[in-house]
């Protein structure tokens, strides 16, 4: 297992940057105080039916507070489990918040409302945080819980905007076709907790929205989660998957998407190519076939260059043009209209010529890093990141790492010990 052993932050620069900070002060005119600011959130004084009520048949629920309250984006902030099919009515008036369910209540089912930060007082905006309410349509309240954590697979950091979801349908396609059965939020450390769950097996996912999107962060448990009194925590690792949500499935695109022309972009910085990276052709969907004979690299005089390789990534949406790029040199990449096709036969809208110039060696700095007390027996790997993206990885066999050309900027360094 790879483990992050160290974390560093460095600034690699080709020029010296001086920041001059100045401070100034002046007298402030302060208006008379109106008394101590109200910092106390609303207090719940009544609820109908009462919390944890059983054999509930009503679909209208009221919550009364000790002061006037309002709702902040209730449809987004309030989580109701099981997830309703019809959008519920959630509103506030004076001191009362009302929830009315439109779905028929399921028999012998535990329901929960989690209001998050939706309820606040009108005057100062003090939030009645993480208010939860539970009831059952049967004789018992489900009491099982599931907890865990979601981190970004590439960086180990947290995106607290992700939603965690449980699906009763264990088929991989359910995450594309169906609503989740239960939902939970992440806290600032990436932790989540489902409460009042029934016993049983569920598929567990984390995603950016409420439905799967192959261009957004996505995470999944590789096996069903069995909910019981002894369910262990589950850790998920989120990544962007451009092919499928889980092994064995490929989300299908609509006929309209399949028939429209391919969209192509590149990794060029304007018209400049970074000497340290290949030229990349980036498509808006998976490419089924490509003809390397219809992709031609030339110099500025349109003389064809040799020893050019075209390598797709595993998603078949990015194609790297590999070549021994000369510094400060102009090139043209000529792409025929039908050089790339997707599974439906869609091609580029027209032939294209991409003209660009490689950067100068003077645009780069030089990097030398010395790592004392490095244990090379653990197969250390140096990762250099910028804006949470890995820009360089290199196995280390000695304490010094040297690279003659490196793009100036601020980077994070990590050492991974590849113990297996």
Tab-separated table of C-alpha atoms in Angstrom:
chain	number	residue	atom	x	y	z
A	1	UNK	CA	0.000	0.000	0.000
A	2	UNK	CA	1.254	3.451	-0.806
A	3	UNK	CA	1.457	5.799	2.138
A	4	UNK	CA	2.137	9.511	2.241
A	5	UNK	CA	5.194	9.882	4.407
A	6	UNK	CA	6.109	13.529	4.012
A	7	UNK	CA	4.671	16.781	2.742
A	8	UNK	CA	6.618	19.865	1.696
A	9	UNK	CA	5.953	23.156	-0.059
A	10	UNK	CA	8.534	24.834	-2.304
A	11	UNK	CA	8.682	27.784	-4.675
A	12	UNK	CA	10.676	27.093	-7.857
A	13	UNK	CA	11.433	30.370	-9.596
A	14	UNK	CA	13.535	31.628	-12.465
A	15	UNK	CA	13.467	35.206	-11.224
A	16	UNK	CA	13.489	36.853	-7.806
A	17	UNK	CA	10.137	38.219	-6.652
A	18	UNK	CA	10.074	40.844	-3.914
A	19	UNK	CA	6.824	41.547	-2.100
A	20	UNK	CA	6.655	44.902	-0.384
A	21	UNK	CA	4.068	45.094	2.324
A	22	UNK	CA	3.055	48.374	3.821
A	23	UNK	CA	0.800	49.123	6.736
A	24	UNK	CA	-1.055	52.258	7.518
A	25	UNK	CA	-3.402	53.273	10.264
A	26	UNK	CA	-5.973	55.899	10.878
A	27	UNK	CA	-8.550	56.767	13.481
A	28	UNK	CA	-11.882	54.948	13.137
A	29	UNK	CA	-15.189	56.629	13.898
A	30	UNK	CA	-17.405	54.032	15.580
A	31	UNK	CA	-21.164	54.577	15.908
A	32	UNK	CA	-22.764	54.013	19.309
A	33	UNK	CA	-23.423	50.351	20.088
A	34	UNK	CA	-27.018	49.129	20.171
A	35	UNK	CA	-26.252	46.510	22.770
A	36	UNK	CA	-24.811	43.011	22.590
A	37	UNK	CA	-25.370	41.232	19.293
A	38	UNK	CA	-27.771	38.282	19.326
A	39	UNK	CA	-25.662	35.160	18.755
A	40	UNK	CA	-28.140	32.562	20.056
A	41	UNK	CA	-29.766	30.345	17.386
A	42	UNK	CA	-33.515	29.680	17.404
A	43	UNK	CA	-34.801	27.203	19.984
A	44	UNK	CA	-37.262	24.471	19.019
A	45	UNK	CA	-40.268	24.593	21.370
A	46	UNK	CA	-42.776	22.231	19.715
A	47	UNK	CA	-43.020	19.650	16.932
A	48	UNK	CA	-45.951	17.732	15.481
A	49	UNK	CA	-45.767	14.746	15.461
A	50	UNK	CA	-43.138	14.511	18.215
A	51	UNK	CA	-39.635	13.346	17.353
A	52	UNK	CA	-39.237	9.524	17.121
A	53	UNK	CA	-43.004	9.042	16.839
A	54	UNK	CA	-44.197	5.611	15.644
A	55	UNK	CA	-47.135	4.498	13.500
A	56	UNK	CA	-47.233	7.917	11.829
A	57	UNK	CA	-49.803	8.359	9.062
A	58	UNK	CA	-49.732	12.135	8.488
A	59	UNK	CA	-47.640	13.675	5.722
A	60	UNK	CA	-47.582	17.142	7.294
A	61	UNK	CA	-44.962	18.007	9.924
A	62	UNK	CA	-44.603	21.295	11.825
A	63	UNK	CA	-41.748	22.701	13.898
A	64	UNK	CA	-42.310	25.755	16.112
A	65	UNK	CA	-39.453	27.960	17.387
A	66	UNK	CA	-39.126	30.658	20.030
A	67	UNK	CA	-38.537	33.414	17.460
A	68	UNK	CA	-39.198	34.265	13.830
A	69	UNK	CA	-37.257	32.000	11.469
A	70	UNK	CA	-36.594	31.662	7.761
A	71	UNK	CA	-35.294	28.933	5.463
A	72	UNK	CA	-32.101	29.164	3.438
A	73	UNK	CA	-32.368	27.214	0.149
A	74	UNK	CA	-34.399	24.438	1.765
A	75	UNK	CA	-34.646	22.200	-1.296
A	76	UNK	CA	-30.859	21.955	-1.424
A	77	UNK	CA	-30.048	21.957	2.289
A	78	UNK	CA	-32.760	19.633	3.671
A	79	UNK	CA	-32.098	15.913	3.227
A	80	UNK	CA	-35.074	13.570	3.517
A	81	UNK	CA	-34.570	9.817	3.732
A	82	UNK	CA	-35.739	7.644	2.116
A	83	UNK	CA	-35.278	9.995	-0.848
A	84	UNK	CA	-38.720	11.178	-2.013
A	85	UNK	CA	-39.818	10.827	-5.613
A	86	UNK	CA	-41.970	13.962	-5.537
A	87	UNK	CA	-40.382	17.182	-4.343
A	88	UNK	CA	-41.706	17.955	-0.822
A	89	UNK	CA	-43.135	21.319	0.232
A	90	UNK	CA	-40.821	22.970	2.782
A	91	UNK	CA	-41.643	26.493	3.933
A	92	UNK	CA	-41.534	28.832	6.893
A	93	UNK	CA	-43.989	31.388	8.310
A	94	UNK	CA	-43.308	33.504	11.374
A	95	UNK	CA	-42.051	31.023	14.008
A	96	UNK	CA	-43.082	27.827	12.213
A	97	UNK	CA	-41.360	25.546	9.658
A	98	UNK	CA	-43.624	23.130	7.808
A	99	UNK	CA	-42.715	20.044	5.773
A	100	UNK	CA	-45.364	18.337	3.654
A	101	UNK	CA	-44.498	15.097	1.860
A	102	UNK	CA	-46.138	14.476	-1.494
A	103	UNK	CA	-45.200	10.777	-1.743
A	104	UNK	CA	-47.310	8.049	-0.177
A	105	UNK	CA	-45.725	6.889	3.063
A	106	UNK	CA	-44.105	3.456	2.873
A	107	UNK	CA	-45.247	0.939	5.503
A	108	UNK	CA	-42.914	-0.041	8.369
A	109	UNK	CA	-40.329	2.517	7.278
A	110	UNK	CA	-38.184	4.926	9.296
A	111	UNK	CA	-38.016	8.441	7.832
A	112	UNK	CA	-35.525	11.149	8.758
A	113	UNK	CA	-35.275	14.877	8.012
A	114	UNK	CA	-31.859	16.515	8.252
A	115	UNK	CA	-32.151	20.288	7.956
A	116	UNK	CA	-28.410	20.988	7.863
A	117	UNK	CA	-27.981	24.778	8.033
A	118	UNK	CA	-31.347	25.585	6.449
A	119	UNK	CA	-33.088	27.098	9.522
A	120	UNK	CA	-31.958	30.479	10.872
A	121	UNK	CA	-33.466	33.405	12.746
A	122	UNK	CA	-34.596	36.399	10.723
A	123	UNK	CA	-32.844	39.202	12.627
A	124	UNK	CA	-29.236	38.024	12.896
A	125	UNK	CA	-29.173	34.911	10.720
A	126	UNK	CA	-28.117	32.602	13.579
A	127	UNK	CA	-28.326	29.037	12.267
A	128	UNK	CA	-30.122	26.188	14.024
A	129	UNK	CA	-27.425	23.732	12.940
A	130	UNK	CA	-27.805	20.087	11.955
A	131	UNK	CA	-31.350	19.673	13.231
A	132	UNK	CA	-32.533	16.100	12.644
A	133	UNK	CA	-36.015	14.674	13.038
A	134	UNK	CA	-37.077	11.018	12.867
A	135	UNK	CA	-40.377	9.142	12.702
A	136	UNK	CA	-41.604	5.712	11.669
A	137	UNK	CA	-44.702	4.426	9.915
A	138	UNK	CA	-44.303	1.131	11.811
A	139	UNK	CA	-43.851	-0.019	15.387
A	140	UNK	CA	-40.062	0.456	15.506
A	141	UNK	CA	-37.400	3.040	14.662
A	142	UNK	CA	-34.422	1.802	12.646
A	143	UNK	CA	-31.251	2.431	14.657
A	144	UNK	CA	-28.305	1.244	12.549
A	145	UNK	CA	-25.607	3.647	11.407
A	146	UNK	CA	-22.927	3.768	8.720
A	147	UNK	CA	-19.966	6.113	8.899
A	148	UNK	CA	-16.884	6.692	6.806
A	149	UNK	CA	-14.739	9.197	4.970
A	150	UNK	CA	-14.295	10.430	1.383
A	151	UNK	CA	-10.958	11.801	0.185
A	152	UNK	CA	-9.659	12.762	-3.248
A	153	UNK	CA	-7.704	9.815	-4.616
A	154	UNK	CA	-5.008	11.931	-6.252
A	155	UNK	CA	-4.195	14.286	-3.387
A	156	UNK	CA	-5.661	12.847	-0.181
A	157	UNK	CA	-7.515	16.128	0.375
A	158	UNK	CA	-11.250	16.651	0.969
A	159	UNK	CA	-14.069	18.092	-1.138
A	160	UNK	CA	-16.873	18.671	1.371
A	161	UNK	CA	-19.400	19.456	-1.405
A	162	UNK	CA	-19.665	15.782	-2.381
A	163	UNK	CA	-22.812	13.828	-1.530
A	164	UNK	CA	-22.706	10.260	-0.191
A	165	UNK	CA	-25.543	7.941	-1.233
A	166	UNK	CA	-26.865	4.458	-0.549
A	167	UNK	CA	-28.747	2.465	-3.206
A	168	UNK	CA	-30.888	-0.555	-2.419
A	169	UNK	CA	-30.472	-1.756	-6.025
A	170	UNK	CA	-26.999	-3.295	-6.169
A	171	UNK	CA	-26.740	-3.202	-9.971
A	172	UNK	CA	-24.006	-0.861	-11.258
A	173	UNK	CA	-26.511	0.841	-13.557
A	174	UNK	CA	-28.659	1.999	-10.617
A	175	UNK	CA	-26.392	4.989	-9.966
A	176	UNK	CA	-27.178	6.234	-13.489
A	177	UNK	CA	-30.872	5.339	-13.707
A	178	UNK	CA	-32.315	5.645	-10.200
A	179	UNK	CA	-32.552	7.921	-7.179
A	180	UNK	CA	-30.570	7.017	-4.106
A	181	UNK	CA	-32.402	5.472	-1.157
A	182	UNK	CA	-30.481	7.432	1.509
A	183	UNK	CA	-28.202	10.501	1.375
A	184	UNK	CA	-25.649	12.053	3.717
A	185	UNK	CA	-23.347	15.071	3.695
A	186	UNK	CA	-19.616	15.365	4.265
A	187	UNK	CA	-18.266	17.543	7.048
A	188	UNK	CA	-15.171	19.719	6.670
A	189	UNK	CA	-12.885	16.718	7.257
A	190	UNK	CA	-14.618	14.528	4.672
A	191	UNK	CA	-16.501	12.400	7.226
A	192	UNK	CA	-20.077	11.190	6.750
A	193	UNK	CA	-22.640	9.388	8.910
A	194	UNK	CA	-25.917	7.714	7.967
A	195	UNK	CA	-28.303	7.253	10.896
A	196	UNK	CA	-31.557	5.352	11.378
A	197	UNK	CA	-30.770	2.816	8.677
A	198	UNK	CA	-32.491	-0.569	8.335
A	199	UNK	CA	-30.505	-3.790	8.180
A	200	UNK	CA	-29.594	-4.967	4.686
A	201	UNK	CA	-27.114	-4.613	1.840
A	202	UNK	CA	-26.600	-1.361	-0.061
A	203	UNK	CA	-24.379	0.005	-2.829
A	204	UNK	CA	-22.404	3.026	-1.609
A	205	UNK	CA	-21.361	5.963	-3.808
A	206	UNK	CA	-20.135	9.543	-3.481
A	207	UNK	CA	-20.621	12.107	-6.230
A	208	UNK	CA	-20.800	15.828	-6.926
A	209	UNK	CA	-24.564	16.023	-7.565
A	210	UNK	CA	-27.554	13.809	-6.961
A	211	UNK	CA	-27.059	11.799	-10.164
A	212	UNK	CA	-23.957	10.267	-11.746
A	213	UNK	CA	-22.046	12.518	-14.170
A	214	UNK	CA	-18.972	11.089	-15.906
A	215	UNK	CA	-17.265	14.497	-15.894
A	216	UNK	CA	-17.543	14.986	-12.110
A	217	UNK	CA	-15.827	13.539	-9.049
A	218	UNK	CA	-17.082	10.048	-8.253
A	219	UNK	CA	-16.340	7.347	-5.673
A	220	UNK	CA	-17.775	3.908	-4.983
A	221	UNK	CA	-17.397	0.944	-2.675
A	222	UNK	CA	-16.172	-2.075	-4.619
A	223	UNK	CA	-18.527	-4.351	-2.708
A	224	UNK	CA	-21.987	-3.970	-1.126
A	225	UNK	CA	-22.108	-2.501	2.369
A	226	UNK	CA	-23.975	-4.748	4.826
A	227	UNK	CA	-25.781	-2.621	7.407
A	228	UNK	CA	-25.917	-4.167	10.879
A	229	UNK	CA	-24.964	-3.360	14.455
A	230	UNK	CA	-21.312	-4.104	13.617
A	231	UNK	CA	-20.851	-2.365	10.265
A	232	UNK	CA	-17.281	-0.971	10.114
A	233	UNK	CA	-16.478	2.506	8.712
A	234	UNK	CA	-15.980	2.718	4.960
A	235	UNK	CA	-13.372	4.880	3.222
A	236	UNK	CA	-14.013	6.058	-0.335
A	237	UNK	CA	-11.563	7.592	-2.810
A	238	UNK	CA	-13.020	10.064	-5.304
A	239	UNK	CA	-11.702	10.589	-8.811
A	240	UNK	CA	-12.979	11.788	-12.179
A	241	UNK	CA	-14.049	8.842	-14.300
A	242	UNK	CA	-14.711	9.544	-17.964
A	243	UNK	CA	-15.688	5.995	-18.936
A	244	UNK	CA	-17.860	4.227	-16.354
A	245	UNK	CA	-19.058	4.516	-12.763
A	246	UNK	CA	-17.999	0.997	-11.810
A	247	UNK	CA	-16.567	-2.122	-13.389
A	248	UNK	CA	-18.714	-3.577	-16.127
A	249	UNK	CA	-20.902	-0.608	-17.043
A	250	UNK	CA	-20.651	2.310	-19.437
A	251	UNK	CA	-23.209	5.133	-19.083
A	252	UNK	CA	-24.816	5.512	-22.503
A	253	UNK	CA	-25.074	8.892	-24.165
A	254	UNK	CA	-28.253	10.089	-25.821
A	255	UNK	CA	-28.671	9.699	-29.569
A	256	UNK	CA	-28.277	13.450	-29.891
A	257	UNK	CA	-24.901	13.339	-28.110
A	258	UNK	CA	-23.719	10.387	-30.190
A	259	UNK	CA	-24.593	11.964	-33.526
A	260	UNK	CA	-23.121	15.406	-32.974
A	261	UNK	CA	-19.587	16.191	-34.125
A	262	UNK	CA	-16.608	15.572	-31.882
A	263	UNK	CA	-15.283	18.535	-29.908
A	264	UNK	CA	-11.514	18.892	-29.712
A	265	UNK	CA	-9.325	20.951	-27.369
A	266	UNK	CA	-5.608	20.879	-26.493
A	267	UNK	CA	-3.276	21.505	-23.564
A	268	UNK	CA	-1.550	24.414	-25.340
A	269	UNK	CA	-0.994	27.624	-23.386
A	270	UNK	CA	-2.383	29.922	-26.036
A	271	UNK	CA	-0.184	28.927	-28.974
A	272	UNK	CA	2.753	27.737	-26.827
A	273	UNK	CA	3.670	24.149	-25.970
A	274	UNK	CA	5.381	23.265	-22.712
A	275	UNK	CA	8.658	21.461	-23.500
A	276	UNK	CA	8.145	19.169	-20.520
A	277	UNK	CA	4.837	17.693	-21.714
A	278	UNK	CA	3.544	16.113	-24.906
A	279	UNK	CA	0.947	17.871	-27.022
A	280	UNK	CA	-2.434	16.508	-25.947
A	281	UNK	CA	-5.611	16.264	-28.008
A	282	UNK	CA	-8.609	16.210	-25.664
A	283	UNK	CA	-12.057	15.017	-26.826
A	284	UNK	CA	-15.489	15.444	-25.263
A	285	UNK	CA	-16.225	11.702	-25.438
A	286	UNK	CA	-14.553	8.319	-25.793
A	287	UNK	CA	-12.852	7.712	-29.138
A	288	UNK	CA	-13.487	4.279	-30.688
A	289	UNK	CA	-11.085	4.495	-33.643
A	290	UNK	CA	-8.299	6.731	-34.925
A	291	UNK	CA	-6.043	6.661	-38.004
A	292	UNK	CA	-2.494	7.825	-37.271
A	293	UNK	CA	-1.858	8.286	-41.006
A	294	UNK	CA	-4.407	11.118	-40.985
A	295	UNK	CA	-2.586	12.985	-38.183
A	296	UNK	CA	0.530	14.708	-39.535
A	297	UNK	CA	3.143	16.772	-37.673
A	298	UNK	CA	5.113	19.285	-39.777
A	299	UNK	CA	7.602	22.066	-39.198
A	300	UNK	CA	6.761	25.701	-39.949
A	301	UNK	CA	7.377	25.046	-43.688
A	302	UNK	CA	4.933	22.118	-43.640
A	303	UNK	CA	7.675	19.503	-44.030
A	304	UNK	CA	6.461	16.264	-42.460
A	305	UNK	CA	8.290	15.185	-39.281
A	306	UNK	CA	9.145	11.564	-38.511
A	307	UNK	CA	9.445	9.555	-35.298
A	308	UNK	CA	6.081	10.829	-34.047
A	309	UNK	CA	3.954	8.622	-31.770
A	310	UNK	CA	0.272	8.951	-30.883
A	311	UNK	CA	-0.704	7.360	-27.560
A	312	UNK	CA	-4.269	7.311	-26.119
A	313	UNK	CA	-4.895	7.268	-22.374
A	314	UNK	CA	-6.982	4.549	-20.718
A	315	UNK	CA	-10.210	6.528	-21.144
A	316	UNK	CA	-9.563	7.035	-24.877
A	317	UNK	CA	-10.473	10.727	-24.522
A	318	UNK	CA	-6.900	12.115	-24.440
A	319	UNK	CA	-4.279	11.446	-27.107
A	320	UNK	CA	-0.648	12.409	-26.508
A	321	UNK	CA	1.521	13.415	-29.466
A	322	UNK	CA	5.005	12.217	-28.494
A	323	UNK	CA	7.969	13.842	-30.225
A	324	UNK	CA	11.440	15.132	-29.364
A	325	UNK	CA	10.379	18.780	-29.336
A	326	UNK	CA	13.065	21.357	-30.122
A	327	UNK	CA	12.949	24.561	-28.049
A	328	UNK	CA	11.567	27.777	-29.550
A	329	UNK	CA	10.425	26.020	-32.731
A	330	UNK	CA	7.216	26.356	-34.749
A	331	UNK	CA	5.168	23.258	-35.674
A	332	UNK	CA	1.862	22.400	-37.329
A	333	UNK	CA	-0.366	19.441	-36.489
A	334	UNK	CA	-2.695	18.619	-39.386
A	335	UNK	CA	-5.744	16.518	-38.482
A	336	UNK	CA	-8.106	15.103	-41.108
A	337	UNK	CA	-11.827	15.386	-40.473
A	338	UNK	CA	-12.218	11.606	-40.048
A	339	UNK	CA	-8.942	10.985	-38.193
A	340	UNK	CA	-10.928	10.289	-35.022
A	341	UNK	CA	-14.370	8.652	-34.690
A	342	UNK	CA	-16.531	7.642	-31.753
A	343	UNK	CA	-18.629	4.461	-31.496
A	344	UNK	CA	-21.484	6.041	-33.446
A	345	UNK	CA	-19.210	7.132	-36.308
A	346	UNK	CA	-19.217	10.832	-35.402
A	347	UNK	CA	-16.126	12.753	-36.564
A	348	UNK	CA	-14.683	16.239	-36.244
A	349	UNK	CA	-16.817	18.899	-37.956
A	350	UNK	CA	-13.956	19.730	-40.330
A	351	UNK	CA	-10.249	19.161	-40.942
A	352	UNK	CA	-8.093	21.158	-38.580
A	353	UNK	CA	-4.546	22.533	-38.453
A	354	UNK	CA	-3.117	23.372	-35.027
A	355	UNK	CA	-0.160	25.756	-35.238
A	356	UNK	CA	2.027	26.274	-32.184
A	357	UNK	CA	5.537	27.119	-31.000
A	358	UNK	CA	7.498	25.360	-28.284
A	359	UNK	CA	8.749	27.421	-25.358
A	360	UNK	CA	12.329	28.639	-24.941
A	361	UNK	CA	14.719	26.996	-22.482
A	362	UNK	CA	14.998	30.429	-20.847
A	363	UNK	CA	11.365	30.058	-19.778
A	364	UNK	CA	12.365	27.339	-17.292
A	365	UNK	CA	14.259	27.075	-14.026
A	366	UNK	CA	16.449	24.304	-12.569
A	367	UNK	CA	15.452	22.116	-9.642
A	368	UNK	CA	17.730	20.437	-7.117
A	369	UNK	CA	16.259	18.765	-4.031
A	370	UNK	CA	18.217	17.007	-1.287
A	371	UNK	CA	16.272	14.657	0.974
A	372	UNK	CA	18.202	13.665	4.068
A	373	UNK	CA	17.474	10.402	5.909
A	374	UNK	CA	15.629	8.996	2.893
A	375	UNK	CA	14.906	5.259	3.238
A	376	UNK	CA	15.410	3.985	-0.326
A	377	UNK	CA	14.566	0.421	0.772
A	378	UNK	CA	10.897	1.474	0.871
A	379	UNK	CA	10.933	2.415	-2.833
A	380	UNK	CA	10.247	6.150	-2.362
A	381	UNK	CA	8.509	8.077	-5.114
A	382	UNK	CA	8.717	11.866	-5.345
A	383	UNK	CA	5.432	13.568	-6.307
A	384	UNK	CA	5.446	17.224	-7.373
A	385	UNK	CA	1.987	18.824	-7.339
A	386	UNK	CA	0.562	22.166	-8.387
A	387	UNK	CA	-3.045	23.136	-7.599
A	388	UNK	CA	-3.634	19.592	-6.318
A	389	UNK	CA	-2.623	18.072	-9.683
A	390	UNK	CA	0.462	15.864	-10.047
A	391	UNK	CA	2.817	17.448	-12.585
A	392	UNK	CA	5.786	15.139	-12.005
A	393	UNK	CA	6.461	11.799	-10.353
A	394	UNK	CA	9.877	10.171	-10.087
A	395	UNK	CA	11.229	7.089	-8.275
A	396	UNK	CA	14.082	8.012	-5.932
A	397	UNK	CA	17.226	5.865	-5.633
A	398	UNK	CA	19.360	8.489	-3.890
A	399	UNK	CA	18.865	11.533	-1.701
A	400	UNK	CA	19.380	14.097	-4.510
A	401	UNK	CA	16.818	14.843	-7.214
A	402	UNK	CA	17.908	17.096	-10.080
A	403	UNK	CA	15.999	18.315	-13.137
A	404	UNK	CA	17.551	20.824	-15.498
A	405	UNK	CA	14.312	22.233	-16.909
A	406	UNK	CA	11.361	22.942	-14.643
A	407	UNK	CA	8.496	25.367	-15.041
A	408	UNK	CA	8.705	28.225	-12.477
A	409	UNK	CA	5.915	28.291	-9.913
A	410	UNK	CA	4.841	27.189	-6.443
A	411	UNK	CA	4.649	23.438	-5.872
A	412	UNK	CA	3.821	20.912	-3.155
A	413	UNK	CA	6.151	17.946	-2.704
A	414	UNK	CA	5.153	14.539	-1.361
A	415	UNK	CA	7.095	11.370	-0.740
A	416	UNK	CA	5.272	8.060	-1.201
A	417	UNK	CA	6.775	4.859	0.187
A	418	UNK	CA	5.673	2.066	-2.153
A	419	UNK	CA	5.897	-0.721	0.413
A	420	UNK	CA	4.425	-3.417	-1.827
